[in-house]
């Protein structure tokens, strides 16, 4: 059973195809957006239970449930073909974000949120030594995991080779990159690799990248949080493709 916490994530889950079994609501919580949850749950014949806040506190992983938790089926990871099909449905060149050992679930959720908002067609994560989809990642994504395909693979390096065979150019985000992001033209099928919070992209994965790109910096701090860096580069790609 997967726990979906918070009002907006629950609303987005109800709007999507997520398989929700029950919604638990603090009977003393202020109504507000709960009315929308009641409405959507009624339309889908989903059971709502009024419970004490103490129960929600025990179930909550991030302790920010806002008075509502949905109990849903475990997250169903998608296949890479699902990402390509999504791009085809939108009549767009594929744009995939590949995460190399991102270990913080908040960063994972935030990157998925940026990717969905800014026009990427999917996210790929490794099965081991990396953050996985859980209730905290789902909350950080603000419901984006219900719309954007997320795939898990055994080996990122091998996956990059497979993506190249399908026509993608692989760009790696690296503070010592060859080009600034605004100097590169992202008018091709794109795979964007974002490295781990501490050490960046691993050596073997970096060797598979076609081009390393960097974000221009002007401050005294010369690095960004992984999710912030991802958002900036994803936005640059979206901006260029929208011109």
GROMACS .gro file of C-alpha atoms in nm:
model
  243
    1UNK     CA    1   0.000   0.000   0.000
    2UNK     CA    2   0.131   0.347  -0.093
    3UNK     CA    3   0.062   0.651   0.124
    4UNK     CA    4  -0.015   0.981  -0.052
    5UNK     CA    5   0.003   1.274   0.189
    6UNK     CA    6  -0.115   1.633   0.164
    7UNK     CA    7  -0.408   1.802  -0.002
    8UNK     CA    8  -0.260   1.889  -0.342
    9UNK     CA    9  -0.092   1.548  -0.394
   10UNK     CA   10  -0.418   1.373  -0.304
   11UNK     CA   11  -0.617   1.597  -0.539
   12UNK     CA   12  -0.376   1.528  -0.826
   13UNK     CA   13  -0.386   1.156  -0.751
   14UNK     CA   14  -0.767   1.166  -0.768
   15UNK     CA   15  -0.751   1.349  -1.099
   16UNK     CA   16  -0.513   1.091  -1.244
   17UNK     CA   17  -0.543   0.717  -1.293
   18UNK     CA   18  -0.394   0.633  -0.952
   19UNK     CA   19  -0.565   0.335  -0.790
   20UNK     CA   20  -0.684   0.477  -0.458
   21UNK     CA   21  -0.851   0.250  -0.204
   22UNK     CA   22  -0.938   0.481   0.086
   23UNK     CA   23  -0.898   0.845   0.186
   24UNK     CA   24  -0.843   0.924   0.553
   25UNK     CA   25  -0.938   1.274   0.665
   26UNK     CA   26  -0.892   1.440   1.003
   27UNK     CA   27  -1.246   1.503   1.118
   28UNK     CA   28  -1.136   1.829   1.283
   29UNK     CA   29  -0.941   1.970   0.984
   30UNK     CA   30  -1.048   2.297   0.821
   31UNK     CA   31  -1.250   2.230   0.509
   32UNK     CA   32  -1.106   2.451   0.231
   33UNK     CA   33  -0.957   2.227  -0.039
   34UNK     CA   34  -1.100   1.920   0.138
   35UNK     CA   35  -1.427   1.999  -0.038
   36UNK     CA   36  -1.258   1.930  -0.372
   37UNK     CA   37  -1.128   1.600  -0.236
   38UNK     CA   38  -1.479   1.502  -0.125
   39UNK     CA   39  -1.614   1.590  -0.469
   40UNK     CA   40  -1.350   1.396  -0.665
   41UNK     CA   41  -1.369   1.094  -0.432
   42UNK     CA   42  -1.747   1.083  -0.466
   43UNK     CA   43  -1.721   1.086  -0.846
   44UNK     CA   44  -1.488   0.783  -0.830
   45UNK     CA   45  -1.678   0.602  -0.552
   46UNK     CA   46  -1.374   0.607  -0.324
   47UNK     CA   47  -1.432   0.546   0.044
   48UNK     CA   48  -1.364   0.839   0.280
   49UNK     CA   49  -1.305   0.778   0.649
   50UNK     CA   50  -1.308   1.048   0.916
   51UNK     CA   51  -1.027   0.974   1.161
   52UNK     CA   52  -0.837   1.133   1.447
   53UNK     CA   53  -0.529   1.340   1.372
   54UNK     CA   54  -0.326   1.096   1.583
   55UNK     CA   55  -0.386   0.818   1.329
   56UNK     CA   56  -0.273   1.039   1.041
   57UNK     CA   57   0.036   1.136   1.240
   58UNK     CA   58   0.126   0.769   1.288
   59UNK     CA   59   0.080   0.688   0.918
   60UNK     CA   60   0.256   0.999   0.791
   61UNK     CA   61   0.616   0.970   0.672
   62UNK     CA   62   0.685   1.341   0.627
   63UNK     CA   63   0.459   1.470   0.910
   64UNK     CA   64   0.299   1.724   0.676
   65UNK     CA   65  -0.019   1.544   0.581
   66UNK     CA   66  -0.240   1.858   0.611
   67UNK     CA   67  -0.521   1.649   0.754
   68UNK     CA   68  -0.553   1.405   0.465
   69UNK     CA   69  -0.389   1.079   0.356
   70UNK     CA   70  -0.486   0.857   0.064
   71UNK     CA   71  -0.412   0.486   0.070
   72UNK     CA   72  -0.327   0.377  -0.284
   73UNK     CA   73  -0.174   0.086  -0.470
   74UNK     CA   74   0.208   0.080  -0.477
   75UNK     CA   75   0.359   0.314  -0.735
   76UNK     CA   76   0.380   0.141  -1.072
   77UNK     CA   77   0.707   0.226  -1.242
   78UNK     CA   78   0.677   0.265  -1.616
   79UNK     CA   79   0.886   0.135  -1.906
   80UNK     CA   80   1.114   0.343  -2.126
   81UNK     CA   81   0.878   0.275  -2.417
   82UNK     CA   82   0.608   0.457  -2.218
   83UNK     CA   83   0.824   0.771  -2.221
   84UNK     CA   84   0.878   0.754  -2.596
   85UNK     CA   85   0.507   0.690  -2.651
   86UNK     CA   86   0.421   0.994  -2.436
   87UNK     CA   87   0.648   1.213  -2.648
   88UNK     CA   88   0.493   1.069  -2.964
   89UNK     CA   89   0.142   1.142  -2.836
   90UNK     CA   90   0.244   1.505  -2.784
   91UNK     CA   91   0.414   1.512  -3.126
   92UNK     CA   92   0.739   1.628  -2.963
   93UNK     CA   93   1.100   1.519  -2.976
   94UNK     CA   94   1.173   1.304  -2.670
   95UNK     CA   95   1.312   1.480  -2.364
   96UNK     CA   96   1.415   1.248  -2.081
   97UNK     CA   97   1.573   1.336  -1.746
   98UNK     CA   98   1.811   1.071  -1.616
   99UNK     CA   99   1.912   1.080  -1.248
  100UNK     CA  100   2.248   0.932  -1.151
  101UNK     CA  101   2.224   0.823  -0.786
  102UNK     CA  102   2.012   1.107  -0.648
  103UNK     CA  103   1.971   0.989  -0.288
  104UNK     CA  104   1.746   1.255  -0.133
  105UNK     CA  105   1.376   1.180  -0.183
  106UNK     CA  106   1.292   1.551  -0.159
  107UNK     CA  107   1.527   1.621  -0.450
  108UNK     CA  108   1.379   1.331  -0.645
  109UNK     CA  109   1.026   1.465  -0.599
  110UNK     CA  110   1.128   1.822  -0.680
  111UNK     CA  111   1.304   1.717  -1.001
  112UNK     CA  112   1.002   1.515  -1.112
  113UNK     CA  113   0.784   1.819  -1.042
  114UNK     CA  114   1.008   2.047  -1.252
  115UNK     CA  115   1.032   1.788  -1.529
  116UNK     CA  116   0.654   1.755  -1.552
  117UNK     CA  117   0.588   2.129  -1.533
  118UNK     CA  118   0.853   2.216  -1.791
  119UNK     CA  119   0.775   1.968  -2.063
  120UNK     CA  120   0.997   1.661  -2.010
  121UNK     CA  121   0.844   1.330  -2.112
  122UNK     CA  122   0.983   1.111  -1.836
  123UNK     CA  123   1.241   1.048  -1.565
  124UNK     CA  124   1.476   0.752  -1.532
  125UNK     CA  125   1.627   0.647  -1.198
  126UNK     CA  126   1.854   0.357  -1.095
  127UNK     CA  127   1.714   0.068  -0.895
  128UNK     CA  128   2.000   0.072  -0.643
  129UNK     CA  129   2.187   0.333  -0.440
  130UNK     CA  130   1.929   0.599  -0.518
  131UNK     CA  131   1.606   0.749  -0.387
  132UNK     CA  132   1.288   0.569  -0.487
  133UNK     CA  133   0.927   0.682  -0.511
  134UNK     CA  134   0.768   0.700  -0.166
  135UNK     CA  135   0.520   0.928   0.005
  136UNK     CA  136   0.783   1.197   0.066
  137UNK     CA  137   0.891   1.200  -0.299
  138UNK     CA  138   0.526   1.208  -0.400
  139UNK     CA  139   0.457   1.505  -0.171
  140UNK     CA  140   0.765   1.690  -0.301
  141UNK     CA  141   0.649   1.630  -0.658
  142UNK     CA  142   0.314   1.800  -0.577
  143UNK     CA  143   0.136   1.518  -0.759
  144UNK     CA  144   0.357   1.520  -1.071
  145UNK     CA  145   0.440   1.149  -1.029
  146UNK     CA  146   0.079   1.074  -1.121
  147UNK     CA  147   0.130   1.224  -1.468
  148UNK     CA  148   0.495   1.185  -1.568
  149UNK     CA  149   0.636   0.838  -1.641
  150UNK     CA  150   0.914   0.737  -1.401
  151UNK     CA  151   1.125   0.433  -1.493
  152UNK     CA  152   1.376   0.229  -1.294
  153UNK     CA  153   1.676   0.068  -1.462
  154UNK     CA  154   1.952  -0.162  -1.344
  155UNK     CA  155   2.239   0.020  -1.512
  156UNK     CA  156   2.240   0.389  -1.605
  157UNK     CA  157   2.544   0.362  -1.835
  158UNK     CA  158   2.387   0.084  -2.040
  159UNK     CA  159   2.060   0.274  -2.051
  160UNK     CA  160   2.234   0.578  -2.194
  161UNK     CA  161   2.375   0.363  -2.475
  162UNK     CA  162   2.026   0.230  -2.545
  163UNK     CA  163   1.885   0.585  -2.552
  164UNK     CA  164   2.158   0.690  -2.795
  165UNK     CA  165   2.060   0.402  -3.021
  166UNK     CA  166   1.708   0.546  -3.023
  167UNK     CA  167   1.832   0.885  -3.138
  168UNK     CA  168   1.886   1.081  -2.815
  169UNK     CA  169   2.175   1.318  -2.756
  170UNK     CA  170   2.295   1.279  -2.398
  171UNK     CA  171   2.379   1.597  -2.208
  172UNK     CA  172   2.543   1.579  -1.867
  173UNK     CA  173   2.507   1.857  -1.610
  174UNK     CA  174   2.857   1.929  -1.481
  175UNK     CA  175   3.007   2.240  -1.320
  176UNK     CA  176   3.314   2.193  -1.541
  177UNK     CA  177   3.109   2.145  -1.856
  178UNK     CA  178   3.232   2.227  -2.205
  179UNK     CA  179   2.950   2.471  -2.278
  180UNK     CA  180   2.712   2.696  -2.090
  181UNK     CA  181   2.354   2.579  -2.125
  182UNK     CA  182   2.257   2.881  -2.337
  183UNK     CA  183   2.536   2.803  -2.585
  184UNK     CA  184   2.396   2.463  -2.675
  185UNK     CA  185   2.097   2.406  -2.906
  186UNK     CA  186   1.853   2.156  -2.759
  187UNK     CA  187   1.649   2.110  -3.077
  188UNK     CA  188   1.721   1.736  -3.090
  189UNK     CA  189   1.589   1.440  -2.889
  190UNK     CA  190   1.745   1.504  -2.546
  191UNK     CA  191   1.857   1.296  -2.252
  192UNK     CA  192   1.966   1.514  -1.959
  193UNK     CA  193   2.177   1.351  -1.687
  194UNK     CA  194   2.170   1.502  -1.338
  195UNK     CA  195   2.430   1.373  -1.094
  196UNK     CA  196   2.418   1.299  -0.723
  197UNK     CA  197   2.399   1.572  -0.461
  198UNK     CA  198   2.757   1.530  -0.342
  199UNK     CA  199   2.979   1.403  -0.622
  200UNK     CA  200   2.782   1.482  -0.936
  201UNK     CA  201   2.775   1.246  -1.233
  202UNK     CA  202   2.979   0.928  -1.189
  203UNK     CA  203   3.286   0.874  -1.409
  204UNK     CA  204   3.143   0.587  -1.615
  205UNK     CA  205   2.816   0.770  -1.673
  206UNK     CA  206   3.000   1.092  -1.761
  207UNK     CA  207   3.196   0.907  -2.028
  208UNK     CA  208   2.867   0.812  -2.195
  209UNK     CA  209   2.753   1.175  -2.223
  210UNK     CA  210   2.787   1.341  -2.564
  211UNK     CA  211   2.824   1.690  -2.420
  212UNK     CA  212   2.874   1.828  -2.068
  213UNK     CA  213   2.690   2.154  -2.000
  214UNK     CA  214   2.714   2.398  -1.711
  215UNK     CA  215   2.511   2.676  -1.555
  216UNK     CA  216   2.671   3.023  -1.548
  217UNK     CA  217   2.754   3.128  -1.192
  218UNK     CA  218   2.819   3.478  -1.059
  219UNK     CA  219   2.807   3.436  -0.683
  220UNK     CA  220   3.070   3.324  -0.435
  221UNK     CA  221   2.900   2.986  -0.399
  222UNK     CA  222   2.987   2.786  -0.710
  223UNK     CA  223   2.738   2.502  -0.687
  224UNK     CA  224   2.362   2.449  -0.670
  225UNK     CA  225   2.136   2.194  -0.506
  226UNK     CA  226   2.071   1.906  -0.751
  227UNK     CA  227   1.702   1.987  -0.787
  228UNK     CA  228   1.769   2.359  -0.841
  229UNK     CA  229   2.032   2.287  -1.106
  230UNK     CA  230   1.798   2.042  -1.276
  231UNK     CA  231   1.516   2.298  -1.283
  232UNK     CA  232   1.736   2.564  -1.444
  233UNK     CA  233   1.860   2.334  -1.720
  234UNK     CA  234   1.518   2.180  -1.782
  235UNK     CA  235   1.376   2.532  -1.814
  236UNK     CA  236   1.647   2.628  -2.065
  237UNK     CA  237   1.559   2.326  -2.278
  238UNK     CA  238   1.187   2.406  -2.259
  239UNK     CA  239   1.250   2.772  -2.343
  240UNK     CA  240   1.453   2.691  -2.651
  241UNK     CA  241   1.197   2.441  -2.773
  242UNK     CA  242   0.918   2.695  -2.726
  243UNK     CA  243   1.079   2.966  -2.943
   0.00000   0.00000   0.00000
